[in-house]
Coordinates of C-alpha atoms in Angstrom, one line a residue:
M143 CA 4.2 -38.8 39.1
S144 CA 4.8 -35.8 41.3
T145 CA 5.6 -36.4 44.9
A146 CA 4.0 -34.6 47.9
I147 CA 5.6 -35.0 51.3
L148 CA 3.0 -34.5 54.0
T149 CA 4.5 -33.3 57.2
G150 CA 3.3 -32.6 60.8
Q151 CA 0.6 -34.1 62.9
P152 CA -2.3 -35.6 60.8
V153 CA -5.7 -34.1 61.5
P154 CA -8.7 -36.4 61.7
G155 CA -11.2 -35.7 58.9
S156 CA -8.7 -33.7 56.9
S157 CA -9.1 -34.0 53.1
I158 CA -5.6 -32.9 52.3
E159 CA -4.3 -36.3 51.2
G160 CA -7.3 -36.8 48.8
D161 CA -6.8 -33.2 47.5
L162 CA -3.2 -33.8 46.7
R163 CA -3.9 -37.1 44.9
S164 CA -6.6 -35.3 42.9
L165 CA -3.9 -32.9 41.7
G166 CA -1.7 -35.8 40.5
F167 CA 0.6 -36.2 43.5
D168 CA 1.9 -39.4 45.1
V169 CA 1.5 -38.6 48.8
R170 CA 4.3 -39.7 51.2
I171 CA 4.0 -39.2 55.0
A172 CA 7.0 -37.7 56.8
T173 CA 7.0 -38.2 60.6
D174 CA 9.6 -35.4 61.1
A175 CA 12.0 -33.1 59.2
S176 CA 14.7 -35.8 59.0
D177 CA 12.1 -38.2 57.4
A178 CA 11.1 -35.4 55.0
E179 CA 14.7 -34.9 53.9
T180 CA 15.0 -38.6 53.3
I181 CA 11.9 -38.8 51.2
L182 CA 13.0 -35.7 49.2
A183 CA 16.3 -37.4 48.4
Q184 CA 14.5 -40.5 47.2
A185 CA 12.1 -38.7 44.9
P186 CA 13.0 -38.8 41.2
G187 CA 15.1 -35.7 40.3
D188 CA 13.2 -35.1 37.1
Q189 CA 9.8 -34.7 38.8
R190 CA 8.0 -32.1 40.8
V191 CA 8.1 -32.5 44.6
A192 CA 6.1 -30.6 47.2
V193 CA 6.2 -30.3 51.0
V194 CA 2.8 -29.8 52.5
D195 CA 1.8 -29.3 56.1
A196 CA -0.8 -32.0 57.2
R197 CA -2.8 -29.3 59.0
F198 CA -3.4 -27.3 55.8
V199 CA -6.9 -26.1 55.4
G200 CA -7.9 -24.4 52.1
H201 CA -9.4 -24.6 48.7
V202 CA -8.2 -27.2 46.3
H203 CA -7.7 -24.5 43.7
A204 CA -5.4 -22.7 46.1
L205 CA -3.2 -25.8 46.2
R206 CA -3.5 -26.1 42.4
L207 CA -2.2 -22.6 42.0
G208 CA 0.5 -23.0 44.4
L209 CA 1.7 -26.5 43.5
T210 CA 1.0 -27.3 39.9
D211 CA 1.8 -24.2 37.8
P212 CA 4.6 -25.3 35.4
R213 CA 5.9 -21.8 34.7
F214 CA 7.7 -21.4 38.1
P215 CA 10.7 -23.5 39.4
L216 CA 9.7 -22.7 43.0
A217 CA 6.2 -21.7 44.3
A218 CA 4.4 -21.6 47.6
V219 CA 1.2 -20.9 49.4
P220 CA 0.8 -20.8 53.2
G221 CA 1.5 -24.3 54.4
A222 CA 2.9 -25.7 51.1
V223 CA 5.9 -25.3 48.9
T224 CA 6.9 -27.0 45.7
A225 CA 9.9 -27.3 43.4
Q226 CA 10.3 -28.4 39.8
P227 CA 13.6 -30.0 38.7
A228 CA 15.1 -26.5 38.1
G229 CA 14.4 -25.5 41.7
R230 CA 15.1 -28.9 43.3
Q231 CA 18.6 -28.1 44.5
A232 CA 17.5 -24.9 46.3
L233 CA 14.6 -26.8 48.0
T234 CA 17.0 -29.6 49.1
R235 CA 19.4 -27.1 50.7
A236 CA 16.5 -25.4 52.5
V237 CA 15.1 -28.7 53.8
A238 CA 18.6 -29.8 55.0
R239 CA 19.0 -26.5 56.8
E240 CA 15.7 -26.8 58.6
N241 CA 16.4 -30.4 59.5
S242 CA 19.7 -29.4 61.0
A243 CA 18.3 -26.4 62.8
G244 CA 15.4 -28.4 64.2
G245 CA 17.4 -31.4 65.3
G246 CA 15.4 -33.6 63.0
T247 CA 12.0 -32.9 64.5
V248 CA 9.0 -30.8 63.4
V249 CA 7.8 -28.3 66.0
A250 CA 4.1 -28.8 66.3
V251 CA 3.3 -25.1 66.3
D252 CA 5.4 -24.3 63.3
S253 CA 4.9 -25.3 59.7
L254 CA 7.9 -27.0 58.1
A255 CA 6.7 -25.9 54.7
D256 CA 6.6 -22.3 55.7
R257 CA 10.0 -22.4 57.4
I258 CA 11.4 -23.9 54.2
V259 CA 9.9 -20.9 52.2
T260 CA 11.6 -18.5 54.7
A261 CA 14.9 -20.4 54.2
L262 CA 14.5 -20.1 50.4
D263 CA 13.9 -16.4 50.7
D264 CA 17.0 -16.0 52.9
D265 CA 19.0 -17.8 50.1
G266 CA 17.7 -15.3 47.5
A267 CA 15.6 -17.9 45.7
D268 CA 12.8 -16.6 43.5
V269 CA 9.7 -18.2 45.1
H270 CA 6.4 -17.5 43.2
R271 CA 3.4 -16.8 45.4
P272 CA 0.2 -16.8 43.4
E273 CA -2.5 -14.2 44.1
L274 CA -5.2 -16.2 46.0
G275 CA -7.8 -13.5 46.3
S276 CA -10.8 -14.9 48.2
L277 CA -9.3 -18.4 48.2
V278 CA -8.3 -19.8 51.6
A279 CA -4.9 -21.4 52.3
E280 CA -4.0 -21.6 56.0
V281 CA -2.3 -23.7 58.7
P282 CA -4.5 -23.3 61.7
A283 CA -2.7 -23.6 65.0
D284 CA -5.6 -24.9 67.1
P285 CA -9.1 -26.6 66.7
Q286 CA -10.9 -23.3 66.9
A287 CA -8.8 -21.7 64.2
R288 CA -9.3 -24.8 62.1
N289 CA -13.0 -24.6 62.4
E290 CA -13.0 -20.9 61.4
A291 CA -10.8 -21.7 58.4
R292 CA -13.1 -24.5 57.3
Q293 CA -16.1 -22.1 57.5
S294 CA -14.2 -19.7 55.4
V295 CA -13.5 -22.4 52.8
A296 CA -17.2 -23.3 52.8
A297 CA -18.2 -19.6 52.3
V298 CA -16.3 -19.3 49.0
D299 CA -17.2 -21.2 45.8
D300 CA -13.9 -22.7 44.7
E301 CA -15.2 -23.5 41.2
A302 CA -16.6 -20.0 40.7
V303 CA -13.3 -18.5 41.6
R304 CA -11.5 -20.8 39.3
L305 CA -13.8 -20.0 36.4
K306 CA -13.5 -16.3 37.0
S307 CA -9.7 -16.4 37.2
A308 CA -9.6 -18.2 33.9
V309 CA -10.6 -15.0 32.2
K310 CA -8.2 -12.2 31.6
S311 CA -8.7 -9.3 34.1
R312 CA -8.0 -6.8 31.3
D313 CA -9.6 -7.4 28.0
G314 CA -11.6 -5.6 25.3
F315 CA -15.4 -4.8 25.6
F316 CA -16.5 -7.3 23.0
T317 CA -14.4 -10.1 24.5
T318 CA -15.4 -9.3 28.1
F319 CA -19.2 -9.0 27.5
C320 CA -19.9 -11.0 24.4
I321 CA -17.4 -14.0 24.5
S322 CA -16.0 -14.6 28.0
P323 CA -19.4 -15.1 29.7
Y324 CA -19.8 -18.4 28.0
S325 CA -16.3 -19.3 26.6
R326 CA -15.1 -19.9 30.2
Y327 CA -17.7 -22.7 30.4
L328 CA -16.5 -24.1 27.1
A329 CA -13.0 -24.1 28.6
R330 CA -14.2 -26.1 31.6
W331 CA -16.0 -28.5 29.2
C332 CA -12.7 -29.0 27.4
A333 CA -10.8 -29.5 30.6
R334 CA -13.2 -32.2 31.8
R335 CA -12.8 -34.1 28.6
G336 CA -9.0 -34.0 28.7
L337 CA -8.5 -31.5 25.8
T338 CA -5.4 -29.4 25.9
P339 CA -5.0 -25.7 25.1
N340 CA -2.8 -26.6 22.2
Q341 CA -5.6 -28.7 20.7
V342 CA -8.0 -25.9 21.1
T343 CA -5.5 -23.4 19.6
T344 CA -5.1 -25.7 16.6
A345 CA -8.9 -26.0 16.3
S346 CA -9.1 -22.2 16.3
L347 CA -6.5 -22.0 13.5
L348 CA -8.2 -24.6 11.4
T349 CA -11.6 -22.8 11.8
A350 CA -10.0 -19.5 10.7
L351 CA -8.4 -21.2 7.7
I352 CA -11.7 -22.7 6.7
A353 CA -13.3 -19.2 7.1
A354 CA -10.6 -17.8 4.8
G355 CA -11.4 -20.6 2.3
C356 CA -15.1 -19.7 2.5
A357 CA -14.3 -16.1 1.8
A358 CA -12.1 -17.1 -1.1
T359 CA -15.2 -18.5 -2.9
G360 CA -16.4 -15.0 -3.6
T361 CA -20.0 -15.9 -3.1
R362 CA -22.5 -14.3 -0.7
G363 CA -23.0 -17.6 1.0
G364 CA -19.3 -18.0 1.3
F365 CA -18.9 -14.6 2.8
I366 CA -21.7 -15.2 5.4
A367 CA -20.1 -18.6 6.3
A368 CA -16.7 -16.9 6.6
G369 CA -18.0 -14.3 9.0
V370 CA -19.7 -16.9 11.2
L371 CA -16.6 -19.1 11.2
L372 CA -14.3 -16.2 12.0
L373 CA -16.3 -15.5 15.1
A374 CA -16.2 -19.2 16.0
S375 CA -12.5 -19.1 15.6
F376 CA -12.3 -16.1 18.0
V377 CA -14.4 -18.0 20.6
L378 CA -11.9 -20.8 20.4
D379 CA -9.1 -18.4 20.6
C380 CA -10.4 -17.0 23.8
T381 CA -11.1 -20.6 25.1
D382 CA -7.6 -21.9 24.6
G383 CA -6.1 -19.2 27.0
Q384 CA -8.9 -19.7 29.5
L385 CA -8.4 -23.4 29.4
A386 CA -4.7 -22.9 30.0
R387 CA -5.5 -20.7 33.0
Y388 CA -8.3 -22.9 34.3
S389 CA -6.2 -26.1 34.3
L390 CA -2.7 -24.4 34.5
Q391 CA -1.6 -26.2 31.3
Y392 CA 1.2 -23.9 30.1
S393 CA 3.9 -25.2 27.8
T394 CA 6.7 -23.9 25.5
L395 CA 4.9 -25.3 22.5
G396 CA 1.7 -23.6 23.6
A397 CA 3.6 -20.4 24.0
W398 CA 4.7 -20.5 20.4
L399 CA 1.3 -21.4 19.1
D400 CA -0.4 -18.7 21.1
A401 CA 2.1 -16.1 20.1
T402 CA 1.9 -16.7 16.3
F403 CA -1.5 -18.2 15.4
D404 CA -3.5 -15.0 16.0
R405 CA -1.6 -13.2 13.3
A406 CA -1.5 -16.2 11.0
K407 CA -5.3 -16.5 11.3
E408 CA -6.0 -12.8 10.7
Y409 CA -3.6 -12.4 7.7
A410 CA -4.8 -15.7 6.1
Y411 CA -8.3 -14.3 6.3
Y412 CA -7.2 -11.1 4.6
A413 CA -5.8 -13.3 1.8
G414 CA -9.1 -15.2 1.6
L415 CA -11.0 -12.0 1.3
A416 CA -8.7 -10.8 -1.5
L417 CA -9.1 -14.0 -3.4
G418 CA -12.8 -13.9 -3.0
A419 CA -12.9 -10.3 -4.3
A420 CA -10.8 -11.3 -7.3
R421 CA -13.3 -14.0 -8.2
G422 CA -15.9 -11.2 -8.4
G423 CA -13.7 -9.1 -10.6
D424 CA -12.4 -6.7 -7.9
D425 CA -8.7 -6.5 -7.1
V426 CA -8.2 -5.6 -3.5
W427 CA -4.8 -7.2 -2.9
A428 CA -3.2 -3.8 -2.3
L429 CA -5.8 -3.1 0.4
A430 CA -5.2 -6.5 2.0
L431 CA -1.4 -6.0 2.0
G432 CA -1.9 -2.4 3.3
A433 CA -4.1 -3.7 6.2
M434 CA -1.4 -6.3 7.1
V435 CA 1.3 -3.7 6.9
L436 CA -0.6 -1.2 9.1
Q437 CA -1.6 -3.8 11.7
T438 CA 1.9 -5.2 12.0
C439 CA 3.5 -1.8 12.3
R440 CA 1.0 -0.9 14.9
H441 CA 1.9 -3.9 16.9
V442 CA 5.6 -3.1 16.6
V443 CA 4.8 0.4 18.0
D444 CA 3.2 -1.3 21.0
F445 CA 6.1 -3.8 21.5
S446 CA 8.8 -1.2 21.1
F447 CA 7.3 1.2 23.6
N448 CA 6.7 -1.5 26.1
E449 CA 10.3 -2.8 25.8
A450 CA 11.8 0.7 26.0
N451 CA 10.0 1.2 29.3
H452 CA 10.0 -2.3 30.6
D453 CA 12.4 -1.5 33.4
A454 CA 12.8 2.2 33.2
T455 CA 13.4 4.1 36.4
A456 CA 11.4 7.2 37.4
N457 CA 8.6 5.9 35.1
T458 CA 6.1 8.8 35.7
S459 CA 4.6 11.5 33.5
P460 CA 1.6 13.8 33.6
T461 CA 0.1 12.0 30.6
A462 CA 0.3 8.7 32.5
A463 CA -1.4 10.3 35.5
L464 CA -4.2 11.6 33.3
S465 CA -4.6 8.1 31.8
D466 CA -4.9 6.6 35.3
K467 CA -7.4 9.3 36.2
L468 CA -9.5 8.4 33.2
D469 CA -9.3 4.7 34.1
S470 CA -11.0 5.6 37.4
V471 CA -14.2 6.5 35.5
G472 CA -15.9 3.3 34.4
W473 CA -17.3 4.2 31.0
T474 CA -14.0 5.8 29.8
V475 CA -12.2 2.6 30.4
W476 CA -14.4 0.7 27.9
V477 CA -14.4 3.6 25.4
R478 CA -10.6 3.7 25.4
R479 CA -10.3 0.0 25.0
M480 CA -12.8 -0.1 22.1
I481 CA -11.3 2.8 20.1
V482 CA -7.9 1.1 19.9
L483 CA -9.7 -1.7 18.0
P484 CA -8.4 -4.7 19.9
I485 CA -8.6 -8.1 18.4
G486 CA -12.2 -8.8 19.6
E487 CA -13.7 -5.6 18.2
R488 CA -11.6 -5.9 15.1
W489 CA -12.6 -9.5 14.3
A490 CA -16.2 -8.8 15.1
M491 CA -16.2 -5.8 12.6
I492 CA -14.5 -7.9 9.9
A493 CA -16.9 -10.8 10.4
V494 CA -20.0 -8.6 10.2
L495 CA -18.8 -6.6 7.2
T496 CA -17.7 -9.7 5.4
A497 CA -21.2 -11.2 5.7
A498 CA -23.1 -8.0 5.0
T499 CA -21.0 -6.1 2.5
T500 CA -18.0 -6.6 0.1
P501 CA -14.3 -7.3 0.7
R502 CA -13.5 -3.8 -0.5
I503 CA -15.8 -2.1 2.0
T504 CA -14.4 -4.5 4.7
F505 CA -10.8 -3.5 4.0
Y506 CA -11.7 0.2 3.8
A507 CA -13.3 0.1 7.2
L508 CA -10.4 -2.0 8.6
L509 CA -7.8 0.5 7.3
I510 CA -9.7 3.5 8.6
G511 CA -10.3 1.9 12.0
C512 CA -6.7 0.6 12.4
A513 CA -5.3 4.0 11.2
F514 CA -7.3 5.9 13.8
A515 CA -6.4 3.4 16.5
A516 CA -2.7 3.5 15.5
T517 CA -2.7 7.3 15.6
Y518 CA -4.4 7.4 19.0
T519 CA -2.1 4.9 20.7
T520 CA 1.1 6.3 19.1
A521 CA 0.2 9.9 20.0
G522 CA -0.4 8.8 23.6
R523 CA 2.9 7.0 23.8
V524 CA 4.7 9.9 22.3
L525 CA 3.2 12.3 24.8
R526 CA 4.1 9.9 27.7
S527 CA 7.7 9.7 26.4
L528 CA 8.0 13.5 26.1
T529 CA 6.7 14.2 29.5
R530 CA 8.4 11.3 31.3
K531 CA 11.6 11.7 33.1
A532 CA 13.1 8.2 32.9
Q533 CA 16.5 6.6 32.6
R534 CA 16.3 3.8 30.2
T535 CA 18.5 0.7 30.8
D536 CA 21.0 -1.2 28.7
R537 CA 18.5 -4.1 28.5
A538 CA 15.9 -1.8 26.9
A539 CA 18.4 -0.4 24.4
Q540 CA 19.4 -3.9 23.4
A541 CA 15.8 -5.0 23.0
L542 CA 15.2 -2.0 20.7
A543 CA 18.3 -2.9 18.7
D544 CA 17.1 -6.5 18.3
L545 CA 13.7 -5.3 17.2
A546 CA 15.3 -3.1 14.6
D547 CA 16.4 -6.4 12.8
S548 CA 19.4 -4.7 11.1
G549 CA 21.5 -7.0 8.9
P550 CA 25.1 -7.2 7.7
L551 CA 24.9 -4.1 5.5
A552 CA 23.8 -1.8 8.3
S553 CA 26.4 -3.4 10.6
L554 CA 29.1 -2.7 8.0
V555 CA 28.0 0.9 7.7
G556 CA 28.1 1.3 11.4
R557 CA 31.6 0.0 11.6
V558 CA 33.2 1.8 8.7
T559 CA 31.6 5.3 8.8
R560 CA 33.3 7.6 11.3
A561 CA 31.1 10.7 10.9
R562 CA 28.0 10.6 13.0
I563 CA 25.1 12.3 11.3
G564 CA 22.7 12.9 14.3
A565 CA 20.2 11.4 16.7
P566 CA 19.1 7.9 15.8
L567 CA 15.4 8.8 15.2
L568 CA 16.2 11.8 13.1
V569 CA 18.7 9.8 11.0
A570 CA 16.2 7.0 10.5
L571 CA 13.5 9.5 9.6
A572 CA 15.7 11.1 7.0
G573 CA 16.6 7.8 5.4
T574 CA 13.0 6.7 5.3
A575 CA 11.9 10.0 3.8
V576 CA 14.5 9.7 1.0
L577 CA 13.4 6.2 0.3
A578 CA 9.7 7.2 0.2
V579 CA 10.4 10.0 -2.3
S580 CA 12.5 7.7 -4.5
L581 CA 9.7 5.2 -4.7
F582 CA 7.3 7.7 -6.2
S583 CA 9.8 9.6 -8.3
G584 CA 8.9 7.6 -11.5
V585 CA 12.6 7.0 -12.3
T586 CA 13.5 3.3 -12.7
W587 CA 16.7 3.2 -10.6
A588 CA 15.7 6.0 -8.2
P589 CA 14.4 3.5 -5.6
V590 CA 17.8 1.7 -5.6
V591 CA 19.5 4.9 -4.8
G592 CA 16.9 5.6 -2.1
A593 CA 17.5 2.1 -0.7
V594 CA 21.3 2.7 -0.6
V595 CA 20.7 6.0 1.4
Y596 CA 18.2 4.1 3.6
T597 CA 20.8 1.4 4.3
I598 CA 23.5 4.0 5.3
T599 CA 21.1 5.8 7.6
A600 CA 19.9 2.5 9.1
G601 CA 23.5 1.8 10.0
Q602 CA 24.0 5.3 11.4
A603 CA 20.8 5.1 13.4
L604 CA 22.1 2.2 15.5
Y605 CA 25.7 3.3 16.0
R606 CA 24.8 4.1 19.7
P607 CA 22.3 2.6 22.2
L608 CA 18.7 3.6 21.6
K609 CA 18.1 5.4 24.9
G610 CA 16.7 8.6 23.6
T611 CA 13.2 9.9 24.5
L612 CA 11.6 8.7 21.2
D613 CA 14.2 6.2 20.1
W614 CA 11.6 3.4 20.6
L615 CA 10.0 4.7 17.3
V616 CA 13.0 3.6 15.3
P617 CA 12.0 -0.2 15.0
P618 CA 8.4 0.6 13.8
L619 CA 9.7 3.2 11.4
L620 CA 12.1 0.6 9.9
R621 CA 9.2 -1.9 9.6
A622 CA 7.1 0.7 7.8
A623 CA 9.9 1.5 5.4
E624 CA 10.6 -2.2 4.5
Y625 CA 6.9 -3.3 4.2
G626 CA 5.9 -0.1 2.4
T627 CA 8.7 -0.6 -0.2
V628 CA 7.5 -4.0 -1.0
L629 CA 3.9 -2.8 -1.2
V630 CA 4.6 0.2 -3.5
L631 CA 6.9 -1.7 -5.9
A632 CA 4.5 -4.6 -6.2
A633 CA 1.7 -2.2 -6.9
Q634 CA 3.7 -0.3 -9.5
A635 CA 4.6 -3.6 -11.3
D636 CA 0.9 -3.7 -12.3
V637 CA 1.0 -7.4 -13.2
N638 CA -1.3 -10.1 -12.0
G639 CA 0.3 -12.0 -9.1
A640 CA 2.8 -9.3 -8.0
L641 CA 0.7 -8.1 -5.0
P642 CA -0.1 -11.6 -3.8
A643 CA 3.6 -12.5 -4.0
A644 CA 4.4 -9.3 -2.0
F645 CA 1.7 -10.3 0.5
G646 CA 3.5 -13.6 1.0
L647 CA 6.9 -11.9 1.4
V648 CA 5.6 -9.3 3.9
G649 CA 3.8 -12.1 5.8
A650 CA 7.0 -14.2 6.1
V651 CA 9.1 -11.2 7.2
A652 CA 6.3 -10.1 9.7
Y653 CA 6.4 -13.6 11.2
H654 CA 10.1 -13.2 11.8
H655 CA 9.5 -9.9 13.5
Y656 CA 6.7 -11.3 15.7
D657 CA 9.0 -14.2 16.6
T658 CA 11.7 -11.8 17.7
V659 CA 9.2 -9.9 19.9
Y660 CA 8.1 -13.0 21.8
R661 CA 11.6 -14.3 22.3
I662 CA 12.6 -10.9 23.8
R663 CA 9.5 -10.9 26.0
G664 CA 10.5 -14.4 27.2
N665 CA 14.0 -13.2 28.1
A666 CA 15.4 -15.7 25.6
G667 CA 17.2 -13.0 23.5
A668 CA 16.8 -12.2 19.9
P669 CA 17.0 -14.8 17.1
P670 CA 20.6 -16.0 16.4
A671 CA 22.8 -13.6 14.4
W672 CA 23.2 -16.2 11.6
L673 CA 19.4 -16.1 11.0
V674 CA 19.3 -12.3 10.7
R675 CA 22.3 -12.5 8.3
A676 CA 20.7 -15.3 6.3
V677 CA 17.5 -13.3 5.6
G678 CA 19.4 -10.1 5.0
G679 CA 18.1 -7.8 7.7
H680 CA 15.5 -5.1 6.9
E681 CA 17.9 -3.0 4.9
G682 CA 19.3 -5.9 2.9
R683 CA 15.8 -7.1 1.9
T684 CA 14.7 -3.5 1.1
L685 CA 17.8 -3.0 -1.1
L686 CA 17.3 -6.4 -2.8
V687 CA 13.7 -5.7 -3.6
T688 CA 14.4 -2.3 -5.2
V689 CA 17.2 -3.8 -7.3
L690 CA 15.0 -6.7 -8.5
A691 CA 12.2 -4.2 -9.4
A692 CA 14.6 -2.0 -11.4
A693 CA 16.5 -4.8 -13.2
L694 CA 13.6 -7.2 -14.0
S695 CA 10.5 -7.0 -16.1
A696 CA 7.2 -6.9 -14.2
S697 CA 6.5 -10.6 -14.7
Q698 CA 10.1 -11.6 -13.7
F699 CA 9.8 -9.3 -10.6
K700 CA 6.6 -11.2 -9.6
V701 CA 8.5 -14.5 -9.8
A702 CA 11.4 -13.1 -7.9
L703 CA 9.1 -11.9 -5.1
T704 CA 7.6 -15.3 -4.9
V705 CA 10.9 -17.0 -4.7
L706 CA 12.1 -14.6 -2.0
A707 CA 8.9 -15.1 0.0
V708 CA 9.3 -18.8 0.0
A709 CA 13.0 -18.7 0.9
V710 CA 12.5 -16.3 3.8
A711 CA 9.5 -18.3 5.1
V712 CA 11.3 -21.6 5.0
V713 CA 14.4 -20.3 6.8
V714 CA 12.6 -18.4 9.5
L715 CA 9.9 -21.1 10.1
L716 CA 12.4 -23.9 10.4
E717 CA 14.6 -22.1 12.9
S718 CA 11.6 -20.8 14.8
I719 CA 10.0 -24.2 15.1
R720 CA 13.3 -25.7 16.3
F721 CA 13.5 -23.0 19.0
W722 CA 10.0 -23.0 20.3
V723 CA 9.7 -26.8 20.6
S724 CA 13.1 -27.0 22.4
S725 CA 13.3 -27.3 26.2
G726 CA 15.0 -23.9 26.5
A727 CA 12.1 -21.9 25.0
P728 CA 10.3 -19.5 27.4
A729 CA 6.7 -20.2 28.3
V730 CA 5.4 -16.8 27.1
H731 CA 1.7 -16.3 26.8
D732 CA 0.1 -13.3 25.1
E733 CA -1.7 -12.0 28.2
G734 CA -1.1 -8.3 27.8
E735 CA -1.5 -7.4 24.2
P736 CA -5.2 -6.7 23.5
A737 CA -4.6 -5.6 19.9

C-alpha cells in the first residue's frame, strides 16, 4: 500500500485523512520535518510515498491527479507532493535538506510539501504538475482563507470535472457528439465495478473480431450484425481510454494494447468483408489490401511529419498561422476534423455501408475517402514544411531513419558506395519510380531489376541525416513502395489465395512499423537492430518478394507469401510482446492521433 505522510498542524473537521485513504494511501502522521524524514525512510522503497500538508483543502480528484498518476516519477499539487520508486531518491534528498534547513521543525505558516517541491525544482528534478482547471487545491493560511477555499470546493462538482476530463479535449466530430456524451458514463460504470482499461480494450477487440466474423458470412443479416458490432467495438474503444483517464489506470501493457489493437481491429474487419464478398462470388481482396496499404501509409505520413518537427526550433510558417486562424472559427474546426476521416467517422461510414450496401461499395467509398483525406493532410504538411524556417535536430533525423526501417542490404550499399547521387528524397523518389515502372512492364524479371535499383537508392537516401525540408516524406514513400510491390505482384499472380496471403504479409509488416512508431514516441528507441536484420528491412523484403514472383509459379508464389507472412508475424510479435510487457516499456497512450 502507498504511504501518505501528513505534516503540519491538524485541522478540526478536515477530511484529508479520509480522502487519502480513499485513494489507497496508508496515512502516517508526522509531528515535524524530522519525523517526516524518519517515516519516509521507513516506507517500503518499492511503493509510492506522498507528503501532504494537513491543512490541505481541495477536491479529491485534485489529489488523485497529483498523487496517483502512475506515469510520472514525481508529481505535485499545492500542498502535496508524491514520488514513485523511480523518484524516491530525489524526494529523500529534498526532505533531508528541508529538515536540516528548518532545524527539524515545520514552520506553521509554510507548507513542508511545497518547500519540498521547491527543493526538487532547485535540484533540477522533473516534477509533474497536472492541470487542475476549476478544481481546488490550496493550503489556507488562516481560518478565513480556509472557509473561502471550502466554499470554492463546494461550488465545483468534482465528479462532473472528473467525467469531463476523461474525454479527449481534441477528437473527431462523430466521437465528440455521438459517442463521448454517453461512453464517459460507461467508463464510470466500469470503474465502479473494478474493470480495468485493458479488460475493456480486450472486449473491444473481441467485439470487432466477432464483427469481422459476421461480415465473413456474406449474408445480409451478417453484414447488418457486423455494422452494429463494429460501432459497439468503437464505443468500447472510446471507453477504455476514458476509463484510463477517469481512474488514472495507465500501464505499459495498456500502452501496447491501445497502440496496436485499433489497427488490428480495422484490418481484421477488412479481411472479414473480403471473405464475405468472396462467399457471394465477388473478389475484393485487392480492394481490401489497397485500403490497408493506403491507411497505413497515411499514418506513416502523420508519424513522420510529427517526429520531424517534434523538437524543431523556429517552428513557424504562414501555413500554420492560417491553420490557427481557421481553428478560431468554430465550424471550420469540425469540418477540418471530419474531412481527414478520423477513426470515428471512418468506422461509422464502414459500419453503415456494410449494413446497407455491399463490401465492394464499402471499399470503394473507403478508398476514395482515405485518398482524399491523405491528399489533404499531406498537402498541408508539405506546405507547412516549405514555408517553415526550422532547424531540425539530430533526434528528429534519427527518428526518421528508424522509421525508414532499412535493413542490411541498404546499410551495405550506404557503406560501400562512394558516389552520392543527390538529396535523400529525390533519390528515394527515383528508386521508387524505377520499381513502379518495372512492376508494370510485363517482363518477368524486370521487377527484380527494379528492386535492385530500389535497394541501391534506399541505401543512398539514408547516407546522411534526414534533415531536409521534405525528408520526412522518405519513410512513407518507402512504405508505399514495399506494400505496393506486394499488392501488385500478388494481383498479377492471378491465383486464388495470393491476395489473402499478401494481405497477411502486409499486415505483419505494418504491425512492425506501427510498433516502431510507438516505441519512438515513448522515447524507448527503435526495435533492436537484430530484429530489423531478421525480417530483412523494407528493401530486403521487397527484393525477396520480386525474386519469388519471378522464380516461382503462381501457386508456389502464393505458398511462399504465406510462409513469409507467418515468419515475419511470429518474429515481430514475439519480440514486441516481450518488449511491451517488460518493465522498461514506455506508458504511451494514443491521445493525439485522431486518424
